[in-house]
Amino acid sequence: RTKWSGLIEAYRSFLPVSDQTPVVTLHEGNTPLIPAYSLSERVGRGVKVYVKYDGLNPTGSFKDRGMTMAISKAKEDGAKAVICASTGNTSAAASAYAVRAGLKAFVLIPDGYVALGKLAQALLYGAEVIAIDGNFDDCFNLVRDIAHKYPVTLVNSVNPYRLEGQKTAAFEVVDQLGDAPDWLCIPVGNAGNISAYWMGFCQYHQHQKCEKLPRMMGFQAVGSAPIVEGHPVKSPNTVATAIRIGNPANWKRALAVEDASQGEFNAVTDEEILEAYRILAREEGVFCEPASAASVAGLLKVKDQIPNNATVVCVLTGNGLKDPQSAIDHAQAQVKAGVASELESVAQVMGF
Ligand code: F0G
């Protein structure tokens, strides 16, 4: 057993780094691929479902994979500051890795639409958090212009190093399964991650590390489904604030992935997302944030299309602790409060 010291060291030969690159890492990656017995049973017909629990990364989301690369390269290139637009997770990751690299981080967020845990992270890491009176797409347009005009490096997923880092999740899935899955279900916002996974699978395939290539199944939320609808959405909305995006930065790439993998984009309703969120927690013991549950909502929505005995991986992009308010609001369970501090009262509440 070798010591894990982050994905750049683990997959160095597949990444655009050299001996000159200062590796900025929090030892991200190497997240578990967990068999999902209840979901497998719900799909039936011998289908095996796994979840790739990327919420176990150091800042609690898959963004750490992209950020270790983007920040290492920014440091190598002599940057002094980085900037991103974010629905929350990118800002948490950028802030943390910027600290490690000794860079200043600026983050633009849509005012009122970032989950509590993510906001808490960016603030505690010491980033400059700027809340914009607008949505993610407005924030993104602003940071693009700012990075063009001022000496700050843009670390959104249009930064090519982001996808290079994120593609390692596909390597890990293959290393863990012994081959690529038949299907990969993944939530889609800016469509960076689906593009990165596809890059990773293709690269591993070229190196004979896997025999199969998966069908890439991308899922957007109904109120924020520009790729499914085929046009930008002006005022995107969904309970899954992480993917509340109306004009994805990697739209063209996403269509190419759909084409090359014979994949599909579909939309899932907030109700379906929340149901999958509860199923993951109550039947699998896995706590993810609502946006991540879109992959499982999608799986359950299109399950009849899955071939018998196929292997499916659902990507769980973010940790449930990121968004405690959603959990409390949608758990369909309540704290039994006001119980007296005596054995009899507790036993009665317990049903004994
Ligand atoms: N899941 C989570 C938890 C996310 O935070 C995001 C994106 C996605 C899925 C979608 O990934 O954009 O590559 O298609 N979050 C970005 C952010 C927008 O700012 O944290 P994508």
mmCIF file of C-alpha atoms and ligand atoms in Angstrom:
data_model
loop_
_atom_site.group_PDB
_atom_site.id
_atom_site.type_symbol
_atom_site.label_atom_id
_atom_site.label_comp_id
_atom_site.label_asym_id
_atom_site.label_seq_id
_atom_site.Cartn_x
_atom_site.Cartn_y
_atom_site.Cartn_z
ATOM 1 C CA ARG A 1 0.000 0.000 0.000
ATOM 2 C CA THR A 2 1.450 3.298 -1.029
ATOM 3 C CA LYS A 3 0.633 6.535 0.697
ATOM 4 C CA TRP A 4 -1.983 8.709 -1.019
ATOM 5 C CA SER A 5 -0.711 12.235 -1.510
ATOM 6 C CA GLY A 6 -3.255 13.662 -3.903
ATOM 7 C CA LEU A 7 -4.338 13.089 -7.468
ATOM 8 C CA ILE A 8 -1.512 14.956 -9.179
ATOM 9 C CA GLU A 9 1.044 12.536 -7.720
ATOM 10 C CA ALA A 10 -1.214 9.539 -8.366
ATOM 11 C CA TYR A 11 -1.900 10.375 -12.018
ATOM 12 C CA ARG A 12 1.116 12.555 -12.844
ATOM 13 C CA SER A 13 1.836 10.872 -16.193
ATOM 14 C CA PHE A 14 -1.685 11.720 -17.416
ATOM 15 C CA LEU A 15 -1.561 15.377 -16.373
ATOM 16 C CA PRO A 16 0.067 18.513 -17.832
ATOM 17 C CA VAL A 17 2.545 18.985 -14.970
ATOM 18 C CA SER A 18 6.344 18.941 -14.859
ATOM 19 C CA ASP A 19 9.051 18.934 -12.196
ATOM 20 C CA GLN A 20 8.738 22.724 -12.213
ATOM 21 C CA THR A 21 5.072 22.647 -11.202
ATOM 22 C CA PRO A 22 4.548 23.427 -7.523
ATOM 23 C CA VAL A 23 1.989 20.842 -6.461
ATOM 24 C CA VAL A 24 -0.707 22.558 -4.406
ATOM 25 C CA THR A 25 -2.678 19.785 -2.755
ATOM 26 C CA LEU A 26 -4.944 18.872 0.138
ATOM 27 C CA HIS A 27 -4.548 15.188 -0.790
ATOM 28 C CA GLU A 28 -7.825 15.245 -2.728
ATOM 29 C CA GLY A 29 -9.160 12.309 -4.764
ATOM 30 C CA ASN A 30 -9.169 8.593 -3.944
ATOM 31 C CA THR A 31 -12.839 8.827 -2.961
ATOM 32 C CA PRO A 32 -14.889 5.666 -2.420
ATOM 33 C CA LEU A 33 -16.982 3.929 -5.059
ATOM 34 C CA ILE A 34 -19.781 2.518 -2.925
ATOM 35 C CA PRO A 35 -22.127 -0.302 -4.006
ATOM 36 C CA ALA A 36 -25.710 0.965 -3.762
ATOM 37 C CA TYR A 37 -27.704 -2.137 -2.873
ATOM 38 C CA SER A 38 -31.077 -0.493 -2.508
ATOM 39 C CA LEU A 39 -30.773 1.431 -5.767
ATOM 40 C CA SER A 40 -29.654 -1.747 -7.542
ATOM 41 C CA GLU A 41 -32.768 -3.459 -6.228
ATOM 42 C CA ARG A 42 -34.972 -0.561 -7.318
ATOM 43 C CA VAL A 43 -33.625 -0.818 -10.864
ATOM 44 C CA GLY A 44 -33.711 -4.636 -10.834
ATOM 45 C CA ARG A 45 -32.834 -7.020 -13.697
ATOM 46 C CA GLY A 46 -29.330 -7.648 -12.366
ATOM 47 C CA VAL A 47 -28.237 -4.023 -12.785
ATOM 48 C CA LYS A 48 -25.425 -3.050 -10.403
ATOM 49 C CA VAL A 49 -25.466 0.535 -9.200
ATOM 50 C CA TYR A 50 -22.527 2.255 -7.510
ATOM 51 C CA VAL A 51 -22.124 5.796 -6.240
ATOM 52 C CA LYS A 52 -18.858 7.691 -6.623
ATOM 53 C CA TYR A 53 -18.885 9.685 -3.409
ATOM 54 C CA ASP A 54 -16.874 12.757 -4.368
ATOM 55 C CA GLY A 55 -18.389 14.684 -1.477
ATOM 56 C CA LEU A 56 -15.584 13.123 0.581
ATOM 57 C CA ASN A 57 -12.952 15.380 -0.970
ATOM 58 C CA PRO A 58 -11.156 17.834 1.361
ATOM 59 C CA THR A 59 -13.567 20.741 0.858
ATOM 60 C CA GLY A 60 -16.524 18.423 0.321
ATOM 61 C CA SER A 61 -16.941 18.400 -3.442
ATOM 62 C CA PHE A 62 -15.418 17.217 -6.727
ATOM 63 C CA LYS A 63 -14.197 20.764 -7.339
ATOM 64 C CA ASP A 64 -11.045 19.943 -5.359
ATOM 65 C CA ARG A 65 -9.928 17.722 -8.249
ATOM 66 C CA GLY A 66 -10.009 20.635 -10.642
ATOM 67 C CA MET A 67 -8.672 23.125 -8.170
ATOM 68 C CA THR A 68 -5.483 21.240 -7.241
ATOM 69 C CA MET A 69 -4.552 21.463 -10.935
ATOM 70 C CA ALA A 70 -5.812 24.985 -11.647
ATOM 71 C CA ILE A 71 -4.139 26.495 -8.586
ATOM 72 C CA SER A 72 -0.887 24.572 -9.073
ATOM 73 C CA LYS A 73 -0.673 25.878 -12.633
ATOM 74 C CA ALA A 74 -1.657 29.409 -11.601
ATOM 75 C CA LYS A 75 1.151 29.315 -9.031
ATOM 76 C CA GLU A 76 3.575 27.952 -11.608
ATOM 77 C CA ASP A 77 2.633 30.794 -13.961
ATOM 78 C CA GLY A 78 3.325 33.384 -11.260
ATOM 79 C CA ALA A 79 -0.264 34.419 -10.519
ATOM 80 C CA LYS A 80 -0.890 36.468 -7.382
ATOM 81 C CA ALA A 81 -4.687 36.161 -7.259
ATOM 82 C CA VAL A 82 -7.486 33.954 -8.567
ATOM 83 C CA ILE A 83 -11.156 34.635 -9.216
ATOM 84 C CA CYS A 84 -14.246 32.536 -9.862
ATOM 85 C CA ALA A 85 -17.997 32.782 -10.149
ATOM 86 C CA SER A 86 -19.722 30.119 -8.128
ATOM 87 C CA THR A 87 -22.910 28.568 -6.852
ATOM 88 C CA GLY A 88 -20.775 27.692 -3.815
ATOM 89 C CA ASN A 89 -18.584 24.633 -4.220
ATOM 90 C CA THR A 90 -16.113 26.159 -6.645
ATOM 91 C CA SER A 91 -15.730 29.108 -4.302
ATOM 92 C CA ALA A 92 -14.999 26.830 -1.333
ATOM 93 C CA ALA A 93 -12.399 24.851 -3.281
ATOM 94 C CA ALA A 94 -10.774 27.913 -4.877
ATOM 95 C CA SER A 95 -10.531 29.621 -1.484
ATOM 96 C CA ALA A 96 -8.923 26.619 0.218
ATOM 97 C CA TYR A 97 -6.369 25.885 -2.504
ATOM 98 C CA ALA A 98 -5.555 29.596 -2.828
ATOM 99 C CA VAL A 99 -4.666 29.591 0.877
ATOM 100 C CA ARG A 100 -2.322 26.644 0.328
ATOM 101 C CA ALA A 101 -0.659 28.403 -2.571
ATOM 102 C CA GLY A 102 -0.420 31.782 -0.869
ATOM 103 C CA LEU A 103 -2.692 33.437 -3.440
ATOM 104 C CA LYS A 104 -5.555 35.828 -2.912
ATOM 105 C CA ALA A 105 -9.015 34.508 -3.836
ATOM 106 C CA PHE A 106 -11.979 36.541 -5.047
ATOM 107 C CA VAL A 107 -15.330 34.817 -5.420
ATOM 108 C CA LEU A 108 -18.532 36.154 -6.953
ATOM 109 C CA ILE A 109 -21.722 34.472 -5.827
ATOM 110 C CA PRO A 110 -25.425 34.962 -6.607
ATOM 111 C CA ASP A 111 -26.774 36.761 -3.552
ATOM 112 C CA GLY A 112 -29.084 34.513 -1.527
ATOM 113 C CA TYR A 113 -28.585 31.334 -3.571
ATOM 114 C CA VAL A 114 -25.523 29.724 -2.043
ATOM 115 C CA ALA A 115 -25.946 26.955 0.540
ATOM 116 C CA LEU A 116 -24.874 27.831 4.083
ATOM 117 C CA GLY A 117 -21.957 25.400 4.402
ATOM 118 C CA LYS A 118 -20.325 26.647 1.203
ATOM 119 C CA LEU A 119 -20.571 30.261 2.255
ATOM 120 C CA ALA A 120 -19.161 29.385 5.669
ATOM 121 C CA GLN A 121 -16.177 27.719 4.018
ATOM 122 C CA ALA A 122 -15.243 30.597 1.713
ATOM 123 C CA LEU A 123 -15.479 33.088 4.571
ATOM 124 C CA LEU A 124 -13.417 31.027 6.992
ATOM 125 C CA TYR A 125 -10.748 30.301 4.358
ATOM 126 C CA GLY A 126 -10.430 34.068 4.090
ATOM 127 C CA ALA A 127 -11.552 34.669 0.521
ATOM 128 C CA GLU A 128 -12.995 37.980 -0.618
ATOM 129 C CA VAL A 129 -16.648 37.013 -1.045
ATOM 130 C CA ILE A 130 -18.656 39.336 -3.277
ATOM 131 C CA ALA A 131 -22.410 38.743 -3.501
ATOM 132 C CA ILE A 132 -23.923 39.924 -6.776
ATOM 133 C CA ASP A 133 -27.481 41.005 -7.321
ATOM 134 C CA GLY A 134 -27.930 38.462 -10.120
ATOM 135 C CA ASN A 135 -27.653 34.744 -10.868
ATOM 136 C CA PHE A 136 -24.631 32.511 -11.537
ATOM 137 C CA ASP A 137 -24.599 33.416 -15.222
ATOM 138 C CA ASP A 138 -24.319 37.117 -14.360
ATOM 139 C CA CYS A 139 -21.452 36.349 -11.966
ATOM 140 C CA PHE A 140 -19.708 34.291 -14.614
ATOM 141 C CA ASN A 141 -19.915 37.040 -17.241
ATOM 142 C CA LEU A 142 -18.425 39.467 -14.733
ATOM 143 C CA VAL A 143 -15.460 37.287 -13.722
ATOM 144 C CA ARG A 144 -14.650 36.586 -17.360
ATOM 145 C CA ASP A 145 -14.405 40.307 -18.047
ATOM 146 C CA ILE A 146 -12.495 41.011 -14.833
ATOM 147 C CA ALA A 147 -9.918 38.269 -15.487
ATOM 148 C CA HIS A 148 -9.493 39.686 -18.986
ATOM 149 C CA LYS A 149 -8.887 43.203 -17.715
ATOM 150 C CA TYR A 150 -7.010 42.720 -14.425
ATOM 151 C CA PRO A 151 -4.139 40.494 -13.199
ATOM 152 C CA VAL A 152 -6.252 37.683 -11.724
ATOM 153 C CA THR A 153 -6.442 34.118 -12.995
ATOM 154 C CA LEU A 154 -9.888 32.719 -13.774
ATOM 155 C CA VAL A 155 -10.416 29.296 -12.156
ATOM 156 C CA ASN A 156 -13.891 28.445 -13.421
ATOM 157 C CA SER A 157 -14.172 25.337 -15.590
ATOM 158 C CA VAL A 158 -13.268 27.282 -18.748
ATOM 159 C CA ASN A 159 -9.750 27.109 -17.279
ATOM 160 C CA PRO A 160 -8.447 23.997 -19.087
ATOM 161 C CA TYR A 161 -6.522 22.748 -16.030
ATOM 162 C CA ARG A 162 -9.790 22.372 -14.132
ATOM 163 C CA LEU A 163 -11.036 19.641 -16.449
ATOM 164 C CA GLU A 164 -7.599 18.000 -16.485
ATOM 165 C CA GLY A 165 -7.818 17.561 -12.723
ATOM 166 C CA GLN A 166 -11.456 16.486 -12.760
ATOM 167 C CA LYS A 167 -10.885 13.773 -15.366
ATOM 168 C CA THR A 168 -9.034 11.781 -12.677
ATOM 169 C CA ALA A 169 -12.418 10.848 -11.204
ATOM 170 C CA ALA A 170 -12.975 8.688 -14.300
ATOM 171 C CA PHE A 171 -9.538 7.092 -13.831
ATOM 172 C CA GLU A 172 -10.455 6.235 -10.249
ATOM 173 C CA VAL A 173 -13.804 4.730 -11.277
ATOM 174 C CA VAL A 174 -12.021 2.453 -13.749
ATOM 175 C CA ASP A 175 -9.293 1.573 -11.238
ATOM 176 C CA GLN A 176 -11.974 0.745 -8.663
ATOM 177 C CA LEU A 177 -14.328 -1.207 -10.953
ATOM 178 C CA GLY A 178 -11.735 -2.911 -13.134
ATOM 179 C CA ASP A 179 -13.359 -1.377 -16.242
ATOM 180 C CA ALA A 180 -15.516 1.597 -17.177
ATOM 181 C CA PRO A 181 -19.206 1.260 -16.238
ATOM 182 C CA ASP A 182 -21.858 0.796 -18.942
ATOM 183 C CA TRP A 183 -23.570 3.993 -17.845
ATOM 184 C CA LEU A 184 -22.396 7.058 -16.005
ATOM 185 C CA CYS A 185 -25.122 9.256 -14.470
ATOM 186 C CA ILE A 186 -24.024 12.749 -13.522
ATOM 187 C CA PRO A 187 -25.588 16.088 -12.562
ATOM 188 C CA VAL A 188 -24.982 18.904 -15.039
ATOM 189 C CA GLY A 189 -24.626 22.627 -14.400
ATOM 190 C CA ASN A 190 -21.864 24.219 -16.465
ATOM 191 C CA ALA A 191 -21.187 20.785 -17.984
ATOM 192 C CA GLY A 192 -17.529 20.876 -16.976
ATOM 193 C CA ASN A 193 -17.622 17.670 -14.988
ATOM 194 C CA ILE A 194 -19.389 15.552 -17.607
ATOM 195 C CA SER A 195 -16.805 16.768 -20.134
ATOM 196 C CA ALA A 196 -13.954 15.965 -17.746
ATOM 197 C CA TYR A 197 -15.224 12.439 -17.040
ATOM 198 C CA TRP A 198 -15.511 11.745 -20.744
ATOM 199 C CA MET A 199 -11.940 12.979 -21.318
ATOM 200 C CA GLY A 200 -10.777 10.668 -18.534
ATOM 201 C CA PHE A 201 -12.573 7.592 -19.864
ATOM 202 C CA CYS A 202 -11.330 8.210 -23.404
ATOM 203 C CA GLN A 203 -7.759 8.707 -22.258
ATOM 204 C CA TYR A 204 -7.797 5.537 -20.167
ATOM 205 C CA HIS A 205 -9.359 3.677 -23.079
ATOM 206 C CA GLN A 206 -6.550 4.810 -25.377
ATOM 207 C CA HIS A 207 -4.060 3.488 -22.840
ATOM 208 C CA GLN A 208 -5.888 0.134 -22.699
ATOM 209 C CA LYS A 209 -6.804 0.674 -19.072
ATOM 210 C CA CYS A 210 -10.461 -0.107 -19.825
ATOM 211 C CA GLU A 211 -12.351 -2.017 -22.489
ATOM 212 C CA LYS A 212 -15.653 -0.199 -22.365
ATOM 213 C CA LEU A 213 -16.651 3.421 -22.749
ATOM 214 C CA PRO A 214 -19.780 4.428 -20.848
ATOM 215 C CA ARG A 215 -22.915 6.100 -22.111
ATOM 216 C CA MET A 216 -22.808 9.523 -20.510
ATOM 217 C CA MET A 217 -26.180 10.380 -18.986
ATOM 218 C CA GLY A 218 -26.384 14.025 -17.886
ATOM 219 C CA PHE A 219 -29.162 15.360 -15.662
ATOM 220 C CA GLN A 220 -30.266 18.943 -15.218
ATOM 221 C CA ALA A 221 -32.990 20.301 -12.949
ATOM 222 C CA VAL A 222 -36.262 21.073 -14.739
ATOM 223 C CA GLY A 223 -36.148 24.791 -13.876
ATOM 224 C CA SER A 224 -32.542 25.058 -15.062
ATOM 225 C CA ALA A 225 -32.319 22.780 -18.067
ATOM 226 C CA PRO A 226 -30.886 24.819 -20.953
ATOM 227 C CA ILE A 227 -29.118 21.878 -22.598
ATOM 228 C CA VAL A 228 -32.243 19.719 -22.508
ATOM 229 C CA GLU A 229 -34.411 22.561 -23.813
ATOM 230 C CA GLY A 230 -31.865 23.661 -26.383
ATOM 231 C CA HIS A 231 -31.794 27.326 -25.376
ATOM 232 C CA PRO A 232 -30.457 29.441 -22.489
ATOM 233 C CA VAL A 233 -32.765 29.867 -19.490
ATOM 234 C CA LYS A 234 -33.018 33.488 -18.355
ATOM 235 C CA SER A 235 -34.113 32.954 -14.755
ATOM 236 C CA PRO A 236 -33.024 29.457 -13.786
ATOM 237 C CA ASN A 237 -34.476 28.017 -10.611
ATOM 238 C CA THR A 238 -34.236 24.802 -8.619
ATOM 239 C CA VAL A 239 -33.846 23.567 -5.063
ATOM 240 C CA ALA A 240 -30.482 22.215 -6.260
ATOM 241 C CA THR A 241 -28.772 25.620 -6.102
ATOM 242 C CA ALA A 242 -25.402 24.141 -7.142
ATOM 243 C CA ILE A 243 -26.779 23.578 -10.662
ATOM 244 C CA ARG A 244 -28.957 26.683 -10.883
ATOM 245 C CA ILE A 245 -27.366 27.720 -14.180
ATOM 246 C CA GLY A 246 -29.088 29.028 -17.305
ATOM 247 C CA ASN A 247 -26.236 29.279 -19.791
ATOM 248 C CA PRO A 248 -23.591 26.568 -19.256
ATOM 249 C CA ALA A 249 -19.987 27.542 -20.003
ATOM 250 C CA ASN A 250 -19.191 24.119 -21.509
ATOM 251 C CA TRP A 251 -22.383 23.734 -23.534
ATOM 252 C CA LYS A 252 -20.697 22.825 -26.842
ATOM 253 C CA ARG A 253 -18.424 20.319 -25.171
ATOM 254 C CA ALA A 254 -21.447 18.718 -23.513
ATOM 255 C CA LEU A 255 -23.165 18.170 -26.861
ATOM 256 C CA ALA A 256 -19.999 16.586 -28.228
ATOM 257 C CA VAL A 257 -19.915 14.206 -25.250
ATOM 258 C CA GLU A 258 -23.557 13.285 -25.779
ATOM 259 C CA ASP A 259 -22.817 12.527 -29.391
ATOM 260 C CA ALA A 260 -19.582 10.592 -28.921
ATOM 261 C CA SER A 261 -20.852 8.474 -26.016
ATOM 262 C CA GLN A 262 -24.369 7.901 -27.370
ATOM 263 C CA GLY A 263 -25.454 9.565 -24.177
ATOM 264 C CA GLU A 264 -28.466 11.633 -23.305
ATOM 265 C CA PHE A 265 -29.436 14.758 -21.408
ATOM 266 C CA ASN A 266 -32.623 14.697 -19.367
ATOM 267 C CA ALA A 267 -34.284 16.940 -16.825
ATOM 268 C CA VAL A 268 -35.465 15.893 -13.363
ATOM 269 C CA THR A 269 -37.954 17.809 -11.239
ATOM 270 C CA ASP A 270 -37.141 19.219 -7.816
ATOM 271 C CA GLU A 271 -39.507 16.628 -6.344
ATOM 272 C CA GLU A 272 -37.590 13.807 -8.049
ATOM 273 C CA ILE A 273 -34.296 15.292 -6.855
ATOM 274 C CA LEU A 274 -35.512 15.521 -3.264
ATOM 275 C CA GLU A 275 -36.906 11.989 -3.362
ATOM 276 C CA ALA A 276 -33.535 10.644 -4.584
ATOM 277 C CA TYR A 277 -31.812 12.752 -1.888
ATOM 278 C CA ARG A 278 -33.936 11.054 0.782
ATOM 279 C CA ILE A 279 -33.524 7.584 -0.721
ATOM 280 C CA LEU A 280 -29.732 7.932 -0.718
ATOM 281 C CA ALA A 281 -29.744 8.951 2.926
ATOM 282 C CA ARG A 282 -32.401 6.594 4.273
ATOM 283 C CA GLU A 283 -31.692 3.507 2.195
ATOM 284 C CA GLU A 284 -27.970 3.768 1.456
ATOM 285 C CA GLY A 285 -26.676 5.805 4.390
ATOM 286 C CA VAL A 286 -25.125 8.294 1.995
ATOM 287 C CA PHE A 287 -25.620 12.030 2.555
ATOM 288 C CA CYS A 288 -25.100 14.179 -0.523
ATOM 289 C CA GLU A 289 -26.298 17.646 -1.427
ATOM 290 C CA PRO A 290 -29.463 18.057 -3.550
ATOM 291 C CA ALA A 291 -27.643 18.767 -6.843
ATOM 292 C CA SER A 292 -25.728 15.513 -6.484
ATOM 293 C CA ALA A 293 -28.952 13.578 -6.031
ATOM 294 C CA ALA A 294 -29.956 14.657 -9.554
ATOM 295 C CA SER A 295 -27.776 11.812 -10.858
ATOM 296 C CA VAL A 296 -29.781 9.269 -8.872
ATOM 297 C CA ALA A 297 -33.106 10.954 -9.673
ATOM 298 C CA GLY A 298 -32.089 10.625 -13.313
ATOM 299 C CA LEU A 299 -31.146 6.980 -12.931
ATOM 300 C CA LEU A 300 -34.558 6.203 -11.426
ATOM 301 C CA LYS A 301 -36.286 8.222 -14.122
ATOM 302 C CA VAL A 302 -34.721 6.397 -17.074
ATOM 303 C CA LYS A 303 -34.088 3.042 -15.413
ATOM 304 C CA ASP A 304 -36.159 1.096 -17.927
ATOM 305 C CA GLN A 305 -33.648 1.983 -20.641
ATOM 306 C CA ILE A 306 -30.758 0.312 -18.786
ATOM 307 C CA PRO A 307 -29.768 -3.069 -20.241
ATOM 308 C CA ASN A 308 -30.015 -6.173 -18.008
ATOM 309 C CA ASN A 309 -26.965 -6.796 -15.809
ATOM 310 C CA ALA A 310 -25.400 -3.444 -16.699
ATOM 311 C CA THR A 311 -23.072 -1.589 -14.361
ATOM 312 C CA VAL A 312 -24.049 2.000 -13.532
ATOM 313 C CA VAL A 313 -22.096 4.636 -11.653
ATOM 314 C CA CYS A 314 -23.918 7.684 -10.254
ATOM 315 C CA VAL A 315 -21.639 10.590 -9.413
ATOM 316 C CA LEU A 316 -22.344 12.232 -6.049
ATOM 317 C CA THR A 317 -20.576 15.534 -6.554
ATOM 318 C CA GLY A 318 -21.009 17.214 -3.159
ATOM 319 C CA ASN A 319 -21.361 16.411 0.541
ATOM 320 C CA GLY A 320 -24.755 16.699 2.223
ATOM 321 C CA LEU A 321 -23.287 18.837 5.009
ATOM 322 C CA LYS A 322 -22.825 21.616 2.476
ATOM 323 C CA ASP A 323 -26.528 22.374 2.633
ATOM 324 C CA PRO A 324 -27.939 21.613 6.082
ATOM 325 C CA GLN A 325 -31.019 23.780 5.510
ATOM 326 C CA SER A 326 -32.202 21.622 2.613
ATOM 327 C CA ALA A 327 -31.782 18.529 4.751
ATOM 328 C CA ILE A 328 -33.823 19.980 7.586
ATOM 329 C CA ASP A 329 -36.508 21.328 5.241
ATOM 330 C CA HIS A 330 -36.904 18.130 3.219
ATOM 331 C CA ALA A 331 -36.100 15.259 5.568
ATOM 332 C CA GLN A 332 -39.815 14.559 6.192
ATOM 333 C CA ALA A 333 -38.842 13.895 9.809
ATOM 334 C CA GLN A 334 -38.892 16.056 12.864
ATOM 335 C CA VAL A 335 -37.042 16.348 16.121
ATOM 336 C CA LYS A 336 -39.162 15.083 18.999
ATOM 337 C CA ALA A 337 -38.774 18.153 21.139
ATOM 338 C CA GLY A 338 -39.816 19.210 24.616
ATOM 339 C CA VAL A 339 -39.231 15.828 26.227
ATOM 340 C CA ALA A 340 -38.686 15.913 29.973
ATOM 341 C CA SER A 341 -35.326 14.801 31.341
ATOM 342 C CA GLU A 342 -36.612 11.561 32.865
ATOM 343 C CA LEU A 343 -36.434 7.930 31.791
ATOM 344 C CA GLU A 344 -40.190 7.383 31.673
ATOM 345 C CA SER A 345 -40.804 10.269 29.293
ATOM 346 C CA VAL A 346 -38.018 9.220 26.938
ATOM 347 C CA ALA A 347 -39.168 5.603 26.963
ATOM 348 C CA GLN A 348 -42.692 6.714 26.114
ATOM 349 C CA VAL A 349 -41.486 8.767 23.148
ATOM 350 C CA MET A 350 -39.469 5.722 22.041
ATOM 351 C CA GLY A 351 -42.639 3.671 21.992
ATOM 352 C CA PHE A 352 -41.735 1.368 24.899
HETATM 353 N N1 F0G B 1 -22.859 19.120 -8.462
HETATM 354 C C1 F0G B 1 -22.413 20.039 -7.604
HETATM 355 C C2 F0G B 1 -22.496 19.745 -6.137
HETATM 356 C C3 F0G B 1 -21.875 21.260 -8.080
HETATM 357 O O1 F0G B 1 -21.447 22.165 -7.208
HETATM 358 C C4 F0G B 1 -21.848 21.500 -9.464
HETATM 359 C C5 F0G B 1 -21.343 22.755 -9.995
HETATM 360 C C6 F0G B 1 -22.319 20.495 -10.318
HETATM 361 C C7 F0G B 1 -22.814 19.320 -9.780
HETATM 362 C C8 F0G B 1 -22.315 20.634 -11.790
HETATM 363 O O2 F0G B 1 -21.029 20.502 -12.342
HETATM 364 O O3 F0G B 1 -20.943 22.642 -13.541
HETATM 365 O O4 F0G B 1 -19.301 20.832 -13.998
HETATM 366 O O5 F0G B 1 -21.671 20.609 -14.721
HETATM 367 N N2 F0G B 1 -21.041 23.748 -9.266
HETATM 368 C C9 F0G B 1 -20.408 24.983 -9.741
HETATM 369 C C10 F0G B 1 -19.956 25.833 -8.558
HETATM 370 C C11 F0G B 1 -21.221 25.720 -10.722
HETATM 371 O O6 F0G B 1 -19.852 27.047 -8.691
HETATM 372 O O7 F0G B 1 -19.649 25.269 -7.523
HETATM 373 P P1 F0G B 1 -20.718 21.187 -13.741
#
